[in-house]
Amino acid sequence: MEEIKILFFILASFFGREDGRIAAEKTTVTINPEKKTIEIIQEDLFAVIQSQEDSITVLRQWEELISYQENTPKWSKELATLPSKKFDLKSIKNEIQPHLILNYSQEEDLRPLGIWYNKEKNQFTINNILKDYIKTDDGKLEGNYWVFEGNRTFSFTIEPFLDTHSSYENYKMPLKDIIDDQGL
């Protein structure tokens, strides 16, 4: 099995950008097998800014992401087979939260995202990677895998930056502060 894709917590990766600079401290993924939807909500966006050039890059990527709400974006190859994709930026409690709603046709469409489906057991499975701090109330941990029942909606959160190396903490800036500094 593959690991959960970085696409869940690096915002630009949804759109095929390998050099995404905007990340989420916390991502909540909700899968509804009945409706065949995946909802992804990113919270506490930040960027690592070490130079003026980094700031310019982040602001350029942010402006591109804003334009995706109005224009049809080019989606990443992991999402290419999904029939419907919606991207929205919401302001919740004075924070910007990207919301993505993806529809899938069959459970196998989730494999490129690191979510596996076992038809015989009617279960979804994801790898439990300790550094990703995956949490859920809906699944059970079996060895190195989180297992979810295939006939009901389930959610999990990912917080891969909880143990960020201290040398990066000095350069880590909330996206809101970066945008406010530029008057955007």
PDB file of C-alpha atoms in Angstrom:
ATOM      1  CA  MET A   1       0.000   0.000   0.000  1.00  0.00           C
ATOM      2  CA  GLU A   2       1.037   3.560  -0.622  1.00  0.00           C
ATOM      3  CA  GLU A   3       1.270   6.350   1.907  1.00  0.00           C
ATOM      4  CA  ILE A   4      -1.360   9.055   2.092  1.00  0.00           C
ATOM      5  CA  LYS A   5      -0.417  11.555  -0.585  1.00  0.00           C
ATOM      6  CA  ILE A   6       1.080  14.938   0.292  1.00  0.00           C
ATOM      7  CA  LEU A   7      -1.664  16.329  -1.818  1.00  0.00           C
ATOM      8  CA  PHE A   8      -3.877  16.267   1.260  1.00  0.00           C
ATOM      9  CA  PHE A   9      -1.782  18.898   3.056  1.00  0.00           C
ATOM     10  CA  ILE A  10       0.182  20.799   0.365  1.00  0.00           C
ATOM     11  CA  LEU A  11      -2.459  22.978  -1.283  1.00  0.00           C
ATOM     12  CA  ALA A  12      -0.920  23.497  -4.741  1.00  0.00           C
ATOM     13  CA  SER A  13      -0.371  19.763  -5.203  1.00  0.00           C
ATOM     14  CA  PHE A  14      -4.102  19.344  -5.934  1.00  0.00           C
ATOM     15  CA  PHE A  15      -3.373  21.261  -9.103  1.00  0.00           C
ATOM     16  CA  GLY A  16      -0.270  19.384 -10.190  1.00  0.00           C
ATOM     17  CA  ARG A  17       2.223  21.851  -8.715  1.00  0.00           C
ATOM     18  CA  GLU A  18       5.294  20.059  -7.417  1.00  0.00           C
ATOM     19  CA  ASP A  19       6.755  23.210  -5.851  1.00  0.00           C
ATOM     20  CA  GLY A  20       3.804  24.102  -3.608  1.00  0.00           C
ATOM     21  CA  ARG A  21       4.797  26.395  -0.768  1.00  0.00           C
ATOM     22  CA  ILE A  22       1.452  26.661   1.040  1.00  0.00           C
ATOM     23  CA  ALA A  23       0.722  23.877   3.514  1.00  0.00           C
ATOM     24  CA  ALA A  24      -1.945  23.069   6.082  1.00  0.00           C
ATOM     25  CA  GLU A  25      -1.222  22.338   9.722  1.00  0.00           C
ATOM     26  CA  LYS A  26      -4.314  20.138   9.823  1.00  0.00           C
ATOM     27  CA  THR A  27      -6.326  18.427   7.101  1.00  0.00           C
ATOM     28  CA  THR A  28      -9.645  16.679   7.615  1.00  0.00           C
ATOM     29  CA  VAL A  29     -10.654  14.076   5.036  1.00  0.00           C
ATOM     30  CA  THR A  30     -14.239  12.780   4.998  1.00  0.00           C
ATOM     31  CA  ILE A  31     -15.288   9.963   2.692  1.00  0.00           C
ATOM     32  CA  ASN A  32     -18.955   9.203   2.090  1.00  0.00           C
ATOM     33  CA  PRO A  33     -19.177   5.793   0.344  1.00  0.00           C
ATOM     34  CA  GLU A  34     -22.916   6.155  -0.282  1.00  0.00           C
ATOM     35  CA  LYS A  35     -22.553   9.457  -2.180  1.00  0.00           C
ATOM     36  CA  LYS A  36     -19.054   8.531  -3.419  1.00  0.00           C
ATOM     37  CA  THR A  37     -17.598  11.842  -2.244  1.00  0.00           C
ATOM     38  CA  ILE A  38     -14.366  12.920  -0.620  1.00  0.00           C
ATOM     39  CA  GLU A  39     -14.362  16.215   1.250  1.00  0.00           C
ATOM     40  CA  ILE A  40     -11.003  17.711   2.146  1.00  0.00           C
ATOM     41  CA  ILE A  41     -10.755  20.698   4.483  1.00  0.00           C
ATOM     42  CA  GLN A  42      -7.400  22.298   5.176  1.00  0.00           C
ATOM     43  CA  GLU A  43      -6.878  24.446   8.283  1.00  0.00           C
ATOM     44  CA  ASP A  44      -4.191  26.807   9.544  1.00  0.00           C
ATOM     45  CA  LEU A  45      -2.417  27.444   6.256  1.00  0.00           C
ATOM     46  CA  PHE A  46       1.220  28.481   6.463  1.00  0.00           C
ATOM     47  CA  ALA A  47       4.376  28.871   4.403  1.00  0.00           C
ATOM     48  CA  VAL A  48       8.072  28.735   5.240  1.00  0.00           C
ATOM     49  CA  ILE A  49       9.546  32.117   4.355  1.00  0.00           C
ATOM     50  CA  GLN A  50      13.323  32.442   4.463  1.00  0.00           C
ATOM     51  CA  SER A  51      13.790  35.202   1.905  1.00  0.00           C
ATOM     52  CA  GLN A  52      11.972  37.931  -0.013  1.00  0.00           C
ATOM     53  CA  GLU A  53      11.953  35.569  -3.012  1.00  0.00           C
ATOM     54  CA  ASP A  54      10.064  32.980  -0.914  1.00  0.00           C
ATOM     55  CA  SER A  55       7.447  35.624  -0.091  1.00  0.00           C
ATOM     56  CA  ILE A  56       7.011  36.505  -3.750  1.00  0.00           C
ATOM     57  CA  THR A  57       6.670  32.818  -4.695  1.00  0.00           C
ATOM     58  CA  VAL A  58       4.039  32.201  -2.002  1.00  0.00           C
ATOM     59  CA  LEU A  59       2.030  35.277  -3.028  1.00  0.00           C
ATOM     60  CA  ARG A  60       2.175  34.237  -6.697  1.00  0.00           C
ATOM     61  CA  GLN A  61       0.958  30.738  -5.819  1.00  0.00           C
ATOM     62  CA  TRP A  62      -1.787  32.202  -3.635  1.00  0.00           C
ATOM     63  CA  GLU A  63      -3.021  34.411  -6.494  1.00  0.00           C
ATOM     64  CA  GLU A  64      -3.077  31.364  -8.795  1.00  0.00           C
ATOM     65  CA  LEU A  65      -5.093  29.414  -6.220  1.00  0.00           C
ATOM     66  CA  ILE A  66      -7.607  32.245  -5.874  1.00  0.00           C
ATOM     67  CA  SER A  67      -8.114  32.267  -9.646  1.00  0.00           C
ATOM     68  CA  TYR A  68      -8.951  28.539  -9.549  1.00  0.00           C
ATOM     69  CA  GLN A  69     -12.260  29.349  -7.857  1.00  0.00           C
ATOM     70  CA  GLU A  70     -13.402  31.159 -11.005  1.00  0.00           C
ATOM     71  CA  ASN A  71     -11.554  29.223 -13.682  1.00  0.00           C
ATOM     72  CA  THR A  72     -11.285  25.512 -14.323  1.00  0.00           C
ATOM     73  CA  PRO A  73      -7.944  24.493 -12.838  1.00  0.00           C
ATOM     74  CA  LYS A  74      -5.617  21.880 -14.189  1.00  0.00           C
ATOM     75  CA  TRP A  75      -5.880  19.116 -11.599  1.00  0.00           C
ATOM     76  CA  SER A  76      -3.098  16.770 -10.494  1.00  0.00           C
ATOM     77  CA  LYS A  77      -2.688  13.392 -12.183  1.00  0.00           C
ATOM     78  CA  GLU A  78      -3.838  11.646  -8.968  1.00  0.00           C
ATOM     79  CA  LEU A  79      -7.221  13.317  -9.440  1.00  0.00           C
ATOM     80  CA  ALA A  80      -7.461  12.948 -13.234  1.00  0.00           C
ATOM     81  CA  THR A  81      -9.834   9.965 -13.164  1.00  0.00           C
ATOM     82  CA  LEU A  82     -12.302  11.554 -10.755  1.00  0.00           C
ATOM     83  CA  PRO A  83     -15.441  12.709 -12.603  1.00  0.00           C
ATOM     84  CA  SER A  84     -16.184  15.800 -10.516  1.00  0.00           C
ATOM     85  CA  LYS A  85     -13.937  18.162  -8.569  1.00  0.00           C
ATOM     86  CA  LYS A  86     -14.859  21.375  -6.773  1.00  0.00           C
ATOM     87  CA  PHE A  87     -12.475  23.830  -5.100  1.00  0.00           C
ATOM     88  CA  ASP A  88     -13.520  26.664  -2.817  1.00  0.00           C
ATOM     89  CA  LEU A  89     -11.747  28.970  -0.389  1.00  0.00           C
ATOM     90  CA  LYS A  90     -13.838  29.766   2.681  1.00  0.00           C
ATOM     91  CA  SER A  91     -13.211  32.245   5.450  1.00  0.00           C
ATOM     92  CA  ILE A  92     -14.042  30.606   8.769  1.00  0.00           C
ATOM     93  CA  LYS A  93     -13.262  32.265  12.099  1.00  0.00           C
ATOM     94  CA  ASN A  94     -11.044  34.780  10.312  1.00  0.00           C
ATOM     95  CA  GLU A  95      -8.982  31.966   8.745  1.00  0.00           C
ATOM     96  CA  ILE A  96      -8.830  30.858   5.123  1.00  0.00           C
ATOM     97  CA  GLN A  97      -9.836  27.223   4.684  1.00  0.00           C
ATOM     98  CA  PRO A  98      -9.586  25.463   1.339  1.00  0.00           C
ATOM     99  CA  HIS A  99     -12.463  23.056   0.775  1.00  0.00           C
ATOM    100  CA  LEU A 100     -12.290  20.447  -1.935  1.00  0.00           C
ATOM    101  CA  ILE A 101     -15.122  18.123  -2.811  1.00  0.00           C
ATOM    102  CA  LEU A 102     -14.248  15.258  -5.100  1.00  0.00           C
ATOM    103  CA  ASN A 103     -16.559  12.623  -6.536  1.00  0.00           C
ATOM    104  CA  TYR A 104     -15.385   9.164  -7.472  1.00  0.00           C
ATOM    105  CA  SER A 105     -17.022   6.511  -9.641  1.00  0.00           C
ATOM    106  CA  GLN A 106     -15.614   3.400  -8.019  1.00  0.00           C
ATOM    107  CA  GLU A 107     -13.645   2.689  -4.880  1.00  0.00           C
ATOM    108  CA  GLU A 108     -10.500   1.889  -6.873  1.00  0.00           C
ATOM    109  CA  ASP A 109     -10.394   5.579  -7.884  1.00  0.00           C
ATOM    110  CA  LEU A 110      -9.136   6.308  -4.357  1.00  0.00           C
ATOM    111  CA  ARG A 111      -5.942   4.246  -4.687  1.00  0.00           C
ATOM    112  CA  PRO A 112      -3.835   7.069  -6.159  1.00  0.00           C
ATOM    113  CA  LEU A 113      -4.650   9.032  -2.998  1.00  0.00           C
ATOM    114  CA  GLY A 114      -3.366   6.254  -0.739  1.00  0.00           C
ATOM    115  CA  ILE A 115      -6.834   4.983   0.230  1.00  0.00           C
ATOM    116  CA  TRP A 116      -7.450   1.304  -0.468  1.00  0.00           C
ATOM    117  CA  TYR A 117     -10.701  -0.624  -0.690  1.00  0.00           C
ATOM    118  CA  ASN A 118     -11.091  -4.320   0.103  1.00  0.00           C
ATOM    119  CA  LYS A 119     -14.258  -5.485  -1.656  1.00  0.00           C
ATOM    120  CA  GLU A 120     -14.436  -8.864   0.136  1.00  0.00           C
ATOM    121  CA  LYS A 121     -14.374  -7.219   3.591  1.00  0.00           C
ATOM    122  CA  ASN A 122     -16.136  -3.997   2.486  1.00  0.00           C
ATOM    123  CA  GLN A 123     -13.413  -1.927   4.165  1.00  0.00           C
ATOM    124  CA  PHE A 124     -11.314   1.104   3.325  1.00  0.00           C
ATOM    125  CA  THR A 125      -7.711   1.192   4.545  1.00  0.00           C
ATOM    126  CA  ILE A 126      -4.959   3.798   4.863  1.00  0.00           C
ATOM    127  CA  ASN A 127      -1.372   3.392   6.064  1.00  0.00           C
ATOM    128  CA  ASN A 128      -0.704   4.640   9.573  1.00  0.00           C
ATOM    129  CA  ILE A 129       2.420   6.759   9.258  1.00  0.00           C
ATOM    130  CA  LEU A 130       3.441   7.946  12.726  1.00  0.00           C
ATOM    131  CA  LYS A 131       4.894  11.257  11.502  1.00  0.00           C
ATOM    132  CA  ASP A 132       1.540  12.150   9.883  1.00  0.00           C
ATOM    133  CA  TYR A 133      -0.316  12.020  13.212  1.00  0.00           C
ATOM    134  CA  ILE A 134      -3.420  10.480  11.682  1.00  0.00           C
ATOM    135  CA  LYS A 135      -6.389  10.559  14.046  1.00  0.00           C
ATOM    136  CA  THR A 136      -9.902   9.207  13.688  1.00  0.00           C
ATOM    137  CA  ASP A 137     -12.912   8.214  15.746  1.00  0.00           C
ATOM    138  CA  ASP A 138     -14.366   6.189  12.875  1.00  0.00           C
ATOM    139  CA  GLY A 139     -11.702   3.562  12.224  1.00  0.00           C
ATOM    140  CA  LYS A 140      -9.661   1.035  14.077  1.00  0.00           C
ATOM    141  CA  LEU A 141      -5.909   0.647  14.020  1.00  0.00           C
ATOM    142  CA  GLU A 142      -4.854  -2.825  12.881  1.00  0.00           C
ATOM    143  CA  GLY A 143      -1.083  -3.139  12.779  1.00  0.00           C
ATOM    144  CA  ASN A 144       0.166  -0.387  10.464  1.00  0.00           C
ATOM    145  CA  TYR A 145      -3.236   0.360   8.942  1.00  0.00           C
ATOM    146  CA  TRP A 146      -6.331   2.338   9.783  1.00  0.00           C
ATOM    147  CA  VAL A 147      -9.396   0.329   8.736  1.00  0.00           C
ATOM    148  CA  PHE A 148     -12.822   1.869   8.100  1.00  0.00           C
ATOM    149  CA  GLU A 149     -16.164   0.217   7.434  1.00  0.00           C
ATOM    150  CA  GLY A 150     -17.087   0.505   3.766  1.00  0.00           C
ATOM    151  CA  ASN A 151     -20.792   1.128   4.264  1.00  0.00           C
ATOM    152  CA  ARG A 152     -20.680   4.354   6.278  1.00  0.00           C
ATOM    153  CA  THR A 153     -19.136   7.808   6.173  1.00  0.00           C
ATOM    154  CA  PHE A 154     -15.756   8.136   7.899  1.00  0.00           C
ATOM    155  CA  SER A 155     -13.260  10.902   8.610  1.00  0.00           C
ATOM    156  CA  PHE A 156      -9.644  11.201   9.601  1.00  0.00           C
ATOM    157  CA  THR A 157      -7.286  14.089  10.252  1.00  0.00           C
ATOM    158  CA  ILE A 158      -3.654  14.469   9.252  1.00  0.00           C
ATOM    159  CA  GLU A 159      -1.255  16.802  11.103  1.00  0.00           C
ATOM    160  CA  PRO A 160       2.158  16.093   9.562  1.00  0.00           C
ATOM    161  CA  PHE A 161       3.836  19.283  10.803  1.00  0.00           C
ATOM    162  CA  LEU A 162       3.422  18.726  14.549  1.00  0.00           C
ATOM    163  CA  ASP A 163       7.088  17.752  14.830  1.00  0.00           C
ATOM    164  CA  THR A 164       8.565  20.338  12.493  1.00  0.00           C
ATOM    165  CA  HIS A 165      12.272  20.786  13.077  1.00  0.00           C
ATOM    166  CA  SER A 166      12.821  23.781  15.365  1.00  0.00           C
ATOM    167  CA  SER A 167      15.036  25.525  12.800  1.00  0.00           C
ATOM    168  CA  TYR A 168      11.977  25.878  10.526  1.00  0.00           C
ATOM    169  CA  GLU A 169       9.731  27.263  13.271  1.00  0.00           C
ATOM    170  CA  ASN A 170      11.455  30.665  12.988  1.00  0.00           C
ATOM    171  CA  TYR A 171      10.530  30.846   9.294  1.00  0.00           C
ATOM    172  CA  LYS A 172       7.047  29.380   9.475  1.00  0.00           C
ATOM    173  CA  MET A 173       4.442  32.093   8.887  1.00  0.00           C
ATOM    174  CA  PRO A 174       0.661  31.857   8.856  1.00  0.00           C
ATOM    175  CA  LEU A 175      -0.581  32.479   5.336  1.00  0.00           C
ATOM    176  CA  LYS A 176      -3.044  35.031   6.678  1.00  0.00           C
ATOM    177  CA  ASP A 177      -0.125  37.157   7.975  1.00  0.00           C
ATOM    178  CA  ILE A 178       1.688  36.955   4.636  1.00  0.00           C
ATOM    179  CA  ILE A 179      -1.439  38.055   2.768  1.00  0.00           C
ATOM    180  CA  ASP A 180      -2.256  40.816   5.279  1.00  0.00           C
ATOM    181  CA  ASP A 181       1.303  42.176   4.991  1.00  0.00           C
ATOM    182  CA  GLN A 182       0.760  42.593   1.252  1.00  0.00           C
ATOM    183  CA  GLY A 183      -2.724  44.065   1.617  1.00  0.00           C
ATOM    184  CA  LEU A 184      -4.364  41.274  -0.383  1.00  0.00           C
TER     185      LEU A 184
END
